[in-house]
mmCIF file of C-alpha atoms and ligand atoms in Angstrom:
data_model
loop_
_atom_site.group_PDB
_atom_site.id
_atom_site.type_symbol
_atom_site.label_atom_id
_atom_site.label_comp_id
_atom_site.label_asym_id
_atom_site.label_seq_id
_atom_site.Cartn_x
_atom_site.Cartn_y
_atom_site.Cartn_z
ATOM 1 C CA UNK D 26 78.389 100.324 172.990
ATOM 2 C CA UNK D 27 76.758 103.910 172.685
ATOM 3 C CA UNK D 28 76.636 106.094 175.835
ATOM 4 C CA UNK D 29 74.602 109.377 176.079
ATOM 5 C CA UNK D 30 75.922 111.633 178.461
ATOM 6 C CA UNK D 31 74.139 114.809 179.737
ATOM 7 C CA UNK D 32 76.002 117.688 181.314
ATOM 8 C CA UNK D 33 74.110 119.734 184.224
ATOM 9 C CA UNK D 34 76.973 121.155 186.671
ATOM 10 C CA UNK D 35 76.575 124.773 185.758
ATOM 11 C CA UNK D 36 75.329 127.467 182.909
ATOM 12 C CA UNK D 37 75.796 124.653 179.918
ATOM 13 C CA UNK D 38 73.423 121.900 179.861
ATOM 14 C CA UNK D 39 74.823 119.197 177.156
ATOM 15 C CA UNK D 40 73.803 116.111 175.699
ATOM 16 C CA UNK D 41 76.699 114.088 173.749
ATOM 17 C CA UNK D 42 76.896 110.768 172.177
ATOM 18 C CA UNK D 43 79.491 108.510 172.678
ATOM 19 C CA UNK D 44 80.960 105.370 171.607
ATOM 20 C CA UNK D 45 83.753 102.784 173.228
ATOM 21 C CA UNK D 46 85.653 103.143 170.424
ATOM 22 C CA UNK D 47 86.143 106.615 171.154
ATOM 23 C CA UNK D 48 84.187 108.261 168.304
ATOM 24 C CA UNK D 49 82.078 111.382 169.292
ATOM 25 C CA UNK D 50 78.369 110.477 167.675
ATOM 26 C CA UNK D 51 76.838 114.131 168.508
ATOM 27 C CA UNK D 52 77.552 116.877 171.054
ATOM 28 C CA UNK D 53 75.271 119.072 171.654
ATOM 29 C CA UNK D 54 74.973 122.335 174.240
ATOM 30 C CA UNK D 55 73.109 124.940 175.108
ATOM 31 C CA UNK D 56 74.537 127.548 177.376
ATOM 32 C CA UNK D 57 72.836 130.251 179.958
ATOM 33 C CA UNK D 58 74.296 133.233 179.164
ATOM 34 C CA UNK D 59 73.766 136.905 180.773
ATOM 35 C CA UNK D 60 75.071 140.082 179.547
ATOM 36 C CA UNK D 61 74.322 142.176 182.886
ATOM 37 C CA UNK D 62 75.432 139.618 185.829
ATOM 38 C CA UNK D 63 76.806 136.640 186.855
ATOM 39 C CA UNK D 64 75.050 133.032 187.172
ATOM 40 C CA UNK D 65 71.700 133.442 188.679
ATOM 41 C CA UNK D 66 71.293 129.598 190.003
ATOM 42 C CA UNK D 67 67.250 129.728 189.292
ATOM 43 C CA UNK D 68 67.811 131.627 185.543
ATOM 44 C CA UNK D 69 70.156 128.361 184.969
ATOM 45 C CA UNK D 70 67.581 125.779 186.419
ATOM 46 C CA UNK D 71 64.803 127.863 184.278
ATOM 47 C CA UNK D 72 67.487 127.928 181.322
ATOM 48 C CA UNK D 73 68.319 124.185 181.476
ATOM 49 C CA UNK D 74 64.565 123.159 181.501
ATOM 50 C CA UNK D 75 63.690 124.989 178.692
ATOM 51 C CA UNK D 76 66.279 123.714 176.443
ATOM 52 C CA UNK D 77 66.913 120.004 177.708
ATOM 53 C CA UNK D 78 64.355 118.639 175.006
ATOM 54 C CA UNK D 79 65.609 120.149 172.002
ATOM 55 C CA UNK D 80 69.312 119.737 172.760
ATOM 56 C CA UNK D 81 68.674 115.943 173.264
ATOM 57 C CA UNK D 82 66.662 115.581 170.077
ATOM 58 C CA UNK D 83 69.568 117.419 167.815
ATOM 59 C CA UNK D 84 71.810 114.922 169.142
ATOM 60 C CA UNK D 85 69.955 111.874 168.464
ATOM 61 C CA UNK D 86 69.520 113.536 165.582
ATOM 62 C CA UNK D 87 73.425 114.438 164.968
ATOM 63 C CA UNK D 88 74.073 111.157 165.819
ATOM 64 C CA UNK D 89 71.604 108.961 163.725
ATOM 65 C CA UNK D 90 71.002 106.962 166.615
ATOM 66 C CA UNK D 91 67.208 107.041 168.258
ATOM 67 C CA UNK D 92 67.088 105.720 171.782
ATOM 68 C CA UNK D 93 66.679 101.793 171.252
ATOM 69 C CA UNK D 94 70.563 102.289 169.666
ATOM 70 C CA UNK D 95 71.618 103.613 173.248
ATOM 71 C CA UNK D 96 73.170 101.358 176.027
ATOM 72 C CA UNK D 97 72.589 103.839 179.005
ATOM 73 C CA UNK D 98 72.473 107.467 179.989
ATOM 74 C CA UNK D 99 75.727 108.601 181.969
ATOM 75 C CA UNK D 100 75.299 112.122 184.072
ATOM 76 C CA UNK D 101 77.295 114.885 185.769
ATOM 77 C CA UNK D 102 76.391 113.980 189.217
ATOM 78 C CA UNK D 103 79.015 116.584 190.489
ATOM 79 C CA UNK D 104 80.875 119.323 191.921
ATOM 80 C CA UNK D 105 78.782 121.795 190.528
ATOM 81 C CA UNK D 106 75.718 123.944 191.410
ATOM 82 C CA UNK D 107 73.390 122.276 193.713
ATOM 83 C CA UNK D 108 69.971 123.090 192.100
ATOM 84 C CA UNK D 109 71.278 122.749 188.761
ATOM 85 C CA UNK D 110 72.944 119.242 189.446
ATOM 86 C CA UNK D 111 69.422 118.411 190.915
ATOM 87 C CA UNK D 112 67.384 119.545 187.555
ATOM 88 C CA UNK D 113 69.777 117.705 185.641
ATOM 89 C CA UNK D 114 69.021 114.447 187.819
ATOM 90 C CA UNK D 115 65.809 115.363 187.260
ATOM 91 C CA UNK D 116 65.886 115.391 183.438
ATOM 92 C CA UNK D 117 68.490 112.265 183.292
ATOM 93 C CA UNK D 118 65.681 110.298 185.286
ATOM 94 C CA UNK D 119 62.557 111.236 183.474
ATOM 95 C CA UNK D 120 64.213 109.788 180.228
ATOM 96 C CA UNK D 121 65.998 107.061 182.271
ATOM 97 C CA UNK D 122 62.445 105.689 182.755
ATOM 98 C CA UNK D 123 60.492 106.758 179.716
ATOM 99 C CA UNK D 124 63.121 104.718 177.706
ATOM 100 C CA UNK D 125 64.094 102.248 179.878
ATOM 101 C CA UNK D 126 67.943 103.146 180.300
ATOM 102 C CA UNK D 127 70.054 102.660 183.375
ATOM 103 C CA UNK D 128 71.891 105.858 184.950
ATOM 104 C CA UNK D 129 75.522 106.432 185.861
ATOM 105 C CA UNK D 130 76.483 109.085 187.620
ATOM 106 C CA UNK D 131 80.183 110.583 187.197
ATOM 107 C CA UNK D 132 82.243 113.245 188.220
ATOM 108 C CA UNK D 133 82.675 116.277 185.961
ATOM 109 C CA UNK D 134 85.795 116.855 186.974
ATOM 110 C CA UNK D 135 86.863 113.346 185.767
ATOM 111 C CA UNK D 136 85.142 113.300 182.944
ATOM 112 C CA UNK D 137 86.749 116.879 181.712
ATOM 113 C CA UNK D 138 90.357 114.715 182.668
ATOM 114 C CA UNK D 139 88.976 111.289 180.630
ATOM 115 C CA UNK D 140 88.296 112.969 177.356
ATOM 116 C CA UNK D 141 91.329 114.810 176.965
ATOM 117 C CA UNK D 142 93.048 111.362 177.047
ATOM 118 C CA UNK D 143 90.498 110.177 175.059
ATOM 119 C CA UNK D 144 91.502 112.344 172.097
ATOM 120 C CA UNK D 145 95.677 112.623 173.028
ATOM 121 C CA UNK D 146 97.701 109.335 172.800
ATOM 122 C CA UNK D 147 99.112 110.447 176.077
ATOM 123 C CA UNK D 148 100.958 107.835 178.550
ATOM 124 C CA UNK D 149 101.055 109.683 181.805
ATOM 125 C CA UNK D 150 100.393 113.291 181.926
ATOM 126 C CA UNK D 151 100.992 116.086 184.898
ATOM 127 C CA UNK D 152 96.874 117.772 184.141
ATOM 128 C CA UNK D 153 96.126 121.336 184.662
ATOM 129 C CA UNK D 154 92.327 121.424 184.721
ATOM 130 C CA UNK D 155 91.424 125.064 184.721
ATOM 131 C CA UNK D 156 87.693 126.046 184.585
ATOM 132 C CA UNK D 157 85.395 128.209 186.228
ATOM 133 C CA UNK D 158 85.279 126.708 189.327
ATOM 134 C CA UNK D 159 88.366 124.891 189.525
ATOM 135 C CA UNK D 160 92.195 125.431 189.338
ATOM 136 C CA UNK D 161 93.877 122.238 189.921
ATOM 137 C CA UNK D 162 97.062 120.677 189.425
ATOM 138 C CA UNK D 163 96.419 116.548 188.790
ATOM 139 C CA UNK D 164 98.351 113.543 188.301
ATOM 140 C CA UNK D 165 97.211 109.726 188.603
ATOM 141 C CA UNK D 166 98.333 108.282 191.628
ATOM 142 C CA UNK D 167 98.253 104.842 192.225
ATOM 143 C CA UNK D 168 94.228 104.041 192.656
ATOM 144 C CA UNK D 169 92.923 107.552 192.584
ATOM 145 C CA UNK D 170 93.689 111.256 191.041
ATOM 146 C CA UNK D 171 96.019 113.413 193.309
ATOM 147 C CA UNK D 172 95.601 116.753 193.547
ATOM 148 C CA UNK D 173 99.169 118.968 193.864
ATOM 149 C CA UNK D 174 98.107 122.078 193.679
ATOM 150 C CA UNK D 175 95.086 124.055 193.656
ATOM 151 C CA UNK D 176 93.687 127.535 194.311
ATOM 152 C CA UNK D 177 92.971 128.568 197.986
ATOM 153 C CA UNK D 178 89.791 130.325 197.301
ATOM 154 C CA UNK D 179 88.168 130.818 193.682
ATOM 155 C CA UNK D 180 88.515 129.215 190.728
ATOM 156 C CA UNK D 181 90.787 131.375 187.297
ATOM 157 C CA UNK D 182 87.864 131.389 185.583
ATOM 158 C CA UNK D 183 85.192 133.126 188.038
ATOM 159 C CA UNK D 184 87.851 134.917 188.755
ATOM 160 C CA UNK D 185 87.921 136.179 185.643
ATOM 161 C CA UNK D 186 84.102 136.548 185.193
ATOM 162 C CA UNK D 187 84.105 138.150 188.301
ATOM 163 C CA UNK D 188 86.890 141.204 186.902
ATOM 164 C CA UNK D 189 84.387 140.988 184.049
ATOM 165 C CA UNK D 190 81.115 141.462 186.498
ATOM 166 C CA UNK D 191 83.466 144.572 187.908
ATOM 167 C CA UNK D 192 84.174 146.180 184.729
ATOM 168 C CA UNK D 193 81.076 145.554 182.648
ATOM 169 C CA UNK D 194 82.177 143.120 180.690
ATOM 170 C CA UNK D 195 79.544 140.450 180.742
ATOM 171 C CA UNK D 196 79.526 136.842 181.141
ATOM 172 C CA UNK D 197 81.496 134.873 180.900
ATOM 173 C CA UNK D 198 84.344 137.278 180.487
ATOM 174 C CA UNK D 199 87.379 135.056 179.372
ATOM 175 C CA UNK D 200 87.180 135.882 175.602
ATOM 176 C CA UNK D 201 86.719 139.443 175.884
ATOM 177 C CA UNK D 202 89.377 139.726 178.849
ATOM 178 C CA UNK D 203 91.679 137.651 176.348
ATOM 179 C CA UNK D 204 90.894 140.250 173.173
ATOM 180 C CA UNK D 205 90.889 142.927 175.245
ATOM 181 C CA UNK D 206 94.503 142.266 177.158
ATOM 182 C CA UNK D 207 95.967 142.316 173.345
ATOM 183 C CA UNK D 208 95.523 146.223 173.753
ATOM 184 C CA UNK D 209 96.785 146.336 177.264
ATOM 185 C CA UNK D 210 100.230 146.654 179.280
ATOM 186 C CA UNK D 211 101.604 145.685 182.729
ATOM 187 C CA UNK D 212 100.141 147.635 185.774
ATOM 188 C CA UNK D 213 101.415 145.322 188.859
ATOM 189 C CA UNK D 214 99.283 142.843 190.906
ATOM 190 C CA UNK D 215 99.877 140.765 193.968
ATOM 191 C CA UNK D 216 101.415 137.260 192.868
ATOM 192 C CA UNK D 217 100.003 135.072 195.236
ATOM 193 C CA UNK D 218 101.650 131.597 195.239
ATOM 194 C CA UNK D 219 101.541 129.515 198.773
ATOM 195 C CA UNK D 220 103.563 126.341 198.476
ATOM 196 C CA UNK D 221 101.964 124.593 195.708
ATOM 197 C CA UNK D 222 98.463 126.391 195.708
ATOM 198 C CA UNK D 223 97.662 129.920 194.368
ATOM 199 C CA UNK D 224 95.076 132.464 195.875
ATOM 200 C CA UNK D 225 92.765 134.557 193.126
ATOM 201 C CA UNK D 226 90.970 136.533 195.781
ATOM 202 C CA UNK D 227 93.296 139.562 196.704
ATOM 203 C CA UNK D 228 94.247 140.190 193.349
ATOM 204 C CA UNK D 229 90.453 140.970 192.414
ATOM 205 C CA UNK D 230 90.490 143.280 195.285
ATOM 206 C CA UNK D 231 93.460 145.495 193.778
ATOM 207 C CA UNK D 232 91.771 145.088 190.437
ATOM 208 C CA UNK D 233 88.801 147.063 191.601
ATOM 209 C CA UNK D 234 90.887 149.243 193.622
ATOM 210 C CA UNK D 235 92.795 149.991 190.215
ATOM 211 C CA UNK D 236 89.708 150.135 188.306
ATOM 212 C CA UNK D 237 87.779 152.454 190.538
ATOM 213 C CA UNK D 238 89.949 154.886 191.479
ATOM 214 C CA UNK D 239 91.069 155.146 187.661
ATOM 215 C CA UNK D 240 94.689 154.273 188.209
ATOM 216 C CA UNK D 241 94.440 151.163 185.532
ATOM 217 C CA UNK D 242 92.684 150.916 182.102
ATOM 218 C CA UNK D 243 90.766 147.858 181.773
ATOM 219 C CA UNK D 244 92.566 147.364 179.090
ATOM 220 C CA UNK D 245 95.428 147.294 180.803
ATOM 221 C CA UNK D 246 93.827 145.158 183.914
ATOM 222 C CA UNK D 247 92.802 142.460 181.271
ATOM 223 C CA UNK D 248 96.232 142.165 179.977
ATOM 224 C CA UNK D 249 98.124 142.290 183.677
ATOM 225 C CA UNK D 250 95.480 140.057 185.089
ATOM 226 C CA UNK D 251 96.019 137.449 182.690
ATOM 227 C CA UNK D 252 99.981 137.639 182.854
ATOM 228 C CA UNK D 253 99.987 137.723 186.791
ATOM 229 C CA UNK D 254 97.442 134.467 187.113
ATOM 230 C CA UNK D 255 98.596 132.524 184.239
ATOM 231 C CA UNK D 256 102.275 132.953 185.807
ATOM 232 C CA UNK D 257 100.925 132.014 189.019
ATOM 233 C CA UNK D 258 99.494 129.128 187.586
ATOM 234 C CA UNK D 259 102.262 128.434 185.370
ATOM 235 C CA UNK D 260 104.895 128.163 188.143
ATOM 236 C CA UNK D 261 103.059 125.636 190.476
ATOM 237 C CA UNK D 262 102.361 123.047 187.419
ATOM 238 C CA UNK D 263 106.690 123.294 186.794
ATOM 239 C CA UNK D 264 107.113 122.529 189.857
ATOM 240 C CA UNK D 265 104.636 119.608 190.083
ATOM 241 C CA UNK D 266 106.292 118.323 186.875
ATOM 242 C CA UNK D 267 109.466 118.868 188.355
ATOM 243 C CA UNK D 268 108.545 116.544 191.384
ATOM 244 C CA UNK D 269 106.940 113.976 190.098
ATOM 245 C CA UNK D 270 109.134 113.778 186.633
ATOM 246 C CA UNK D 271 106.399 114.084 183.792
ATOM 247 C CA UNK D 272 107.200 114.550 180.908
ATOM 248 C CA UNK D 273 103.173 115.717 179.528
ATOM 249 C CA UNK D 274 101.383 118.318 180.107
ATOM 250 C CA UNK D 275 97.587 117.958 179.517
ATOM 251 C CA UNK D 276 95.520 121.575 179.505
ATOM 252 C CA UNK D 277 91.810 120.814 180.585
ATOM 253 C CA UNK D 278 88.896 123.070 181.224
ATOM 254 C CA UNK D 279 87.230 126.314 179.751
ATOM 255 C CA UNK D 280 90.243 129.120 180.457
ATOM 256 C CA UNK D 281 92.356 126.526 178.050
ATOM 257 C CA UNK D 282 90.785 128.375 175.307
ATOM 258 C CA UNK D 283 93.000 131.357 175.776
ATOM 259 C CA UNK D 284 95.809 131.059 173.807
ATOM 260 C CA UNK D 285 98.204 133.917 175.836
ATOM 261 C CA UNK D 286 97.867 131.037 178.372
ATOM 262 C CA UNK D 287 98.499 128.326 175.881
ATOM 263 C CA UNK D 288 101.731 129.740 174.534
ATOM 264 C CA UNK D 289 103.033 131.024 178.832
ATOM 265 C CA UNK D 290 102.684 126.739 179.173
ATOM 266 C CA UNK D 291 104.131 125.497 175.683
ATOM 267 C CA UNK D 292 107.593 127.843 176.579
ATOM 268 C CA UNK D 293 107.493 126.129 180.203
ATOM 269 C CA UNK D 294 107.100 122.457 178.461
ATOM 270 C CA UNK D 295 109.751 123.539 175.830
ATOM 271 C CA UNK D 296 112.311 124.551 178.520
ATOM 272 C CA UNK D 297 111.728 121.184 180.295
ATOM 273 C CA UNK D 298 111.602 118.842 177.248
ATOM 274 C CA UNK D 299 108.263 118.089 178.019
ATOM 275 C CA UNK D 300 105.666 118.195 175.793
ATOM 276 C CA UNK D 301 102.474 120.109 175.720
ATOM 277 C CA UNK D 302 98.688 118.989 174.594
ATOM 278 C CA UNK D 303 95.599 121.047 174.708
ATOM 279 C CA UNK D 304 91.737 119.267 175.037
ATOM 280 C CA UNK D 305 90.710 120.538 171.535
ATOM 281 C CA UNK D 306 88.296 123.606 172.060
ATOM 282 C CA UNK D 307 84.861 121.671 171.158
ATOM 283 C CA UNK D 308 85.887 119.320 173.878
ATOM 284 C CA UNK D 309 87.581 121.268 176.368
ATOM 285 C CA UNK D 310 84.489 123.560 177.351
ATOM 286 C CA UNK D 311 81.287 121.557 179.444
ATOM 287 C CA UNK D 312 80.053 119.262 177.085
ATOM 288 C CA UNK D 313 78.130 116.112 177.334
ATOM 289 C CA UNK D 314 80.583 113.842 175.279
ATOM 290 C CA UNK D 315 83.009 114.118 178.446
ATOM 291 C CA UNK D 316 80.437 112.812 180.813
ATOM 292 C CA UNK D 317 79.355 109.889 178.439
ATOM 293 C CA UNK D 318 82.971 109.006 177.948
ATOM 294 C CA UNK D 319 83.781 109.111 181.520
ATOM 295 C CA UNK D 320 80.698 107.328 182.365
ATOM 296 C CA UNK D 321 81.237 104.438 179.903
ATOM 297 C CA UNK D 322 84.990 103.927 181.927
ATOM 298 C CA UNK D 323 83.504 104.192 185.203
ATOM 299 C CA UNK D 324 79.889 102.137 184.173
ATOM 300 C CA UNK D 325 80.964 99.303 186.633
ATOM 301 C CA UNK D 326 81.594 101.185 189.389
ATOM 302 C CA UNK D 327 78.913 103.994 189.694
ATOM 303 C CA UNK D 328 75.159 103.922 188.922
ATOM 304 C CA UNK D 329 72.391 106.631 190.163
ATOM 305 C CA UNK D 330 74.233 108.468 193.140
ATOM 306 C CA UNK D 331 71.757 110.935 192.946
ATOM 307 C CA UNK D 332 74.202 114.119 192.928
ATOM 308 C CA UNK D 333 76.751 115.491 194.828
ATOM 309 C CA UNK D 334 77.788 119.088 195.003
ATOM 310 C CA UNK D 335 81.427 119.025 196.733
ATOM 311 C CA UNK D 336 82.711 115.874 195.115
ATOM 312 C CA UNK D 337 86.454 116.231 194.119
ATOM 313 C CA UNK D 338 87.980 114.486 191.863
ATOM 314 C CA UNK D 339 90.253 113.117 194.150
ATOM 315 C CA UNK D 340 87.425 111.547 195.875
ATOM 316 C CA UNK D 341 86.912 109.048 192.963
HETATM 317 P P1 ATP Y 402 83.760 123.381 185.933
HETATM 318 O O1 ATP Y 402 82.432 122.981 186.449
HETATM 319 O O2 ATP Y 402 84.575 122.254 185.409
HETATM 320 O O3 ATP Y 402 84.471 124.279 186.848
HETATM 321 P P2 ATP Y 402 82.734 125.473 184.301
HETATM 322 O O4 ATP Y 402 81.304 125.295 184.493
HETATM 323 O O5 ATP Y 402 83.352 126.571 185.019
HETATM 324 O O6 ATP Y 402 83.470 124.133 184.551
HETATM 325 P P3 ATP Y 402 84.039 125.620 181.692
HETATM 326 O O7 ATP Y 402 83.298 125.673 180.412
HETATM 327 O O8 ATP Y 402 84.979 124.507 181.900
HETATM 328 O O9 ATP Y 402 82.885 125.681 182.738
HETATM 329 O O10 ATP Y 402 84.840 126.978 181.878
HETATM 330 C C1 ATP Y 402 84.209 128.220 181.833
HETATM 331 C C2 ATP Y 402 85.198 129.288 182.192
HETATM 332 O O11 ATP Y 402 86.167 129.432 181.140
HETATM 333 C C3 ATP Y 402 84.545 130.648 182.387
HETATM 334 O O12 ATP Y 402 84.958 131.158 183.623
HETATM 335 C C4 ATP Y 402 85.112 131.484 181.229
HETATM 336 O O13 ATP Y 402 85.281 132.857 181.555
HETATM 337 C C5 ATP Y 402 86.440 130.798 180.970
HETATM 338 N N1 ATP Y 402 86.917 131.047 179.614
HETATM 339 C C6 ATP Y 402 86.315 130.742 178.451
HETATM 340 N N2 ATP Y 402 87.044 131.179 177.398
HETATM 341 C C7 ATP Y 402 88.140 131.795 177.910
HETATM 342 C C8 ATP Y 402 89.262 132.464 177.351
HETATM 343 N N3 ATP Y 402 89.413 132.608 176.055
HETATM 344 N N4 ATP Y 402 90.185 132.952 178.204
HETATM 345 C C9 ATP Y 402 90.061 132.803 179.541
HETATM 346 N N5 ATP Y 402 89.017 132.196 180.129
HETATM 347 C C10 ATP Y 402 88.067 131.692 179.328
HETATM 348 FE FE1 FE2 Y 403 83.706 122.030 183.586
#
């Protein structure tokens, strides 16, 4: 079976090629990028449009598969940002009919959990997904996901961009923060861990307190913020593992491409005998592989459910 699978949560629109043996045909993305703000939800609908034709035809391409070799189209029918979910429904439809393919909708959130056991020969893993949006602390509970932990307001990674909108750094900001914090050293920060959830929010404050009245080079903010949240972070996934005995660790999500945060984990999963994987970095980012693969697992349950903006992964 051959799945295409088309990501449209947020600034990366993706089309991958899947198939149930696990092999990755073709993934390709295109992502909205800005070097003076944030994401501008109708630059990313305007982005996604524009580039939705050509990304799917280097995949077929990639793949060596035209459209008669694929079974059905899977989508990211959520959480994510509501016009963009609804121009990627949009896209996923119009080929849905021209080639005759039926739609399954999935949850990104799943999907980003599905592939990185897709790739690791991992029995039962304690998942960290950290992205932009999300900072969650996962394990499989009997029928559905569970969620342990989780932040209290924003995600690690907007949290990050958002330092980055502060200081000029662009977006996203995670790879310069992470290059830049190599320079840096420890100004302090609120740690800001309730019970098994973390809070972002009042540490961005004193950031731009720092930063503004010139008390903290940003240098020195990149390398402190990083230390402070991935501790944070860090601290509530022990203790999950802790609870609930596991003895893997699975990193999931963009901010698993910094390797500070990598190594803060691998010490914690050394200490505990536990052992540590990471989604490898062409995966672990918003791709469209993850939605196909999740969508071929979850093909009998879901079909075009439209999209859904607040759907957790919990909720599955
Ligand atoms: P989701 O919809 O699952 O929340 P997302 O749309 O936020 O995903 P991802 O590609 O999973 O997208 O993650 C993007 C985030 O990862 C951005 O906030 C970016 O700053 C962050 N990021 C990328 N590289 C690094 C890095 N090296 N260090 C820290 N953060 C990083
Ligand atoms: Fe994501």
């Amino acid at each position: 079976m051959i799945i295409l699978g088309v990501e449209s949560t947020a600034h990366t629109f993706g089309v991958g090629i899947v198939s149930h043996t696990k092999k990755v045909l073709a993934n390709v993305k295109d992502s909205y990028t800005s070097s003076l703000h944030g994401m501008i939800p109708e630059e990313i609908v305007q982005h996604h449009l524009r580039v939705a034709d050509g990304v799917l035809a280097r995949a077929l391409e990639q793949a060596s598969v035209t459209w008669a070799g694929v079974d059905f189209i899977a989508y990211s029918a959520g959480p994510g940002i509501d016009p963009v979910l609804w121009t990627g429904h949009r896209i996923v439809t119009g080929w849905a009919k021209k080639y005759g393919k039926k739609l399954v909708g999935v949850n990104h959130c799943c999907a980003h959990l599905s592939v990185g056991m897709m790739v690791n020969s991992l029995r039962d893993p304690c998942y960290l997904y950290v992205s932009g949006v999300n900072t969650q602390v996962i394990v499989q509970g009997k029928k559905k996901y569970v969620v342990m932990g989780e932040t209290l307001d924003i995600g690690l990674g907007n949290m990050l961009d958002k330092f980055g909108r502060i200081v000029g750094l662009g977006f996203p900001a995670g790879p310069q923060i992470e290059q830049l914090a190599l320079k840096g050293k420890y100004v302090e920060l609120p740690y800001v861990v309730k019970g098994m959830d973390v809070s972002f929010s009042g540490i961005l404050t004193r950031i731009e307190q720092l930063y503004k009245s010139g008390k903290a080079t940003v240098d020195d903010l990149c390398f402190s913020v990083q230390e402070t949240c991935f501790a944070m972070v860090a601290e509530v996934v022990e203790r999950a593992m802790a609870h609930t005995g596991k003895k893997e660790l699975l990193l999931i999500g963009g901010v698993a491409a910094n390797k500070r945060f990598a190594v803060m984990l691998e010490r914690m999963c050394q200490d505990r005998g536990a052992r540590f994987t990471v989604v490898p970095m062409d995966l672990a980012g918003d791709q469209g592989a993850m939605i196909a693969w999740e969508g071929y697992l979850r093909r009998k349950t879901y079909g075009d459910i439209e999209v859904n903006p607040q759907w957790r992964a919990d909720e599955v």
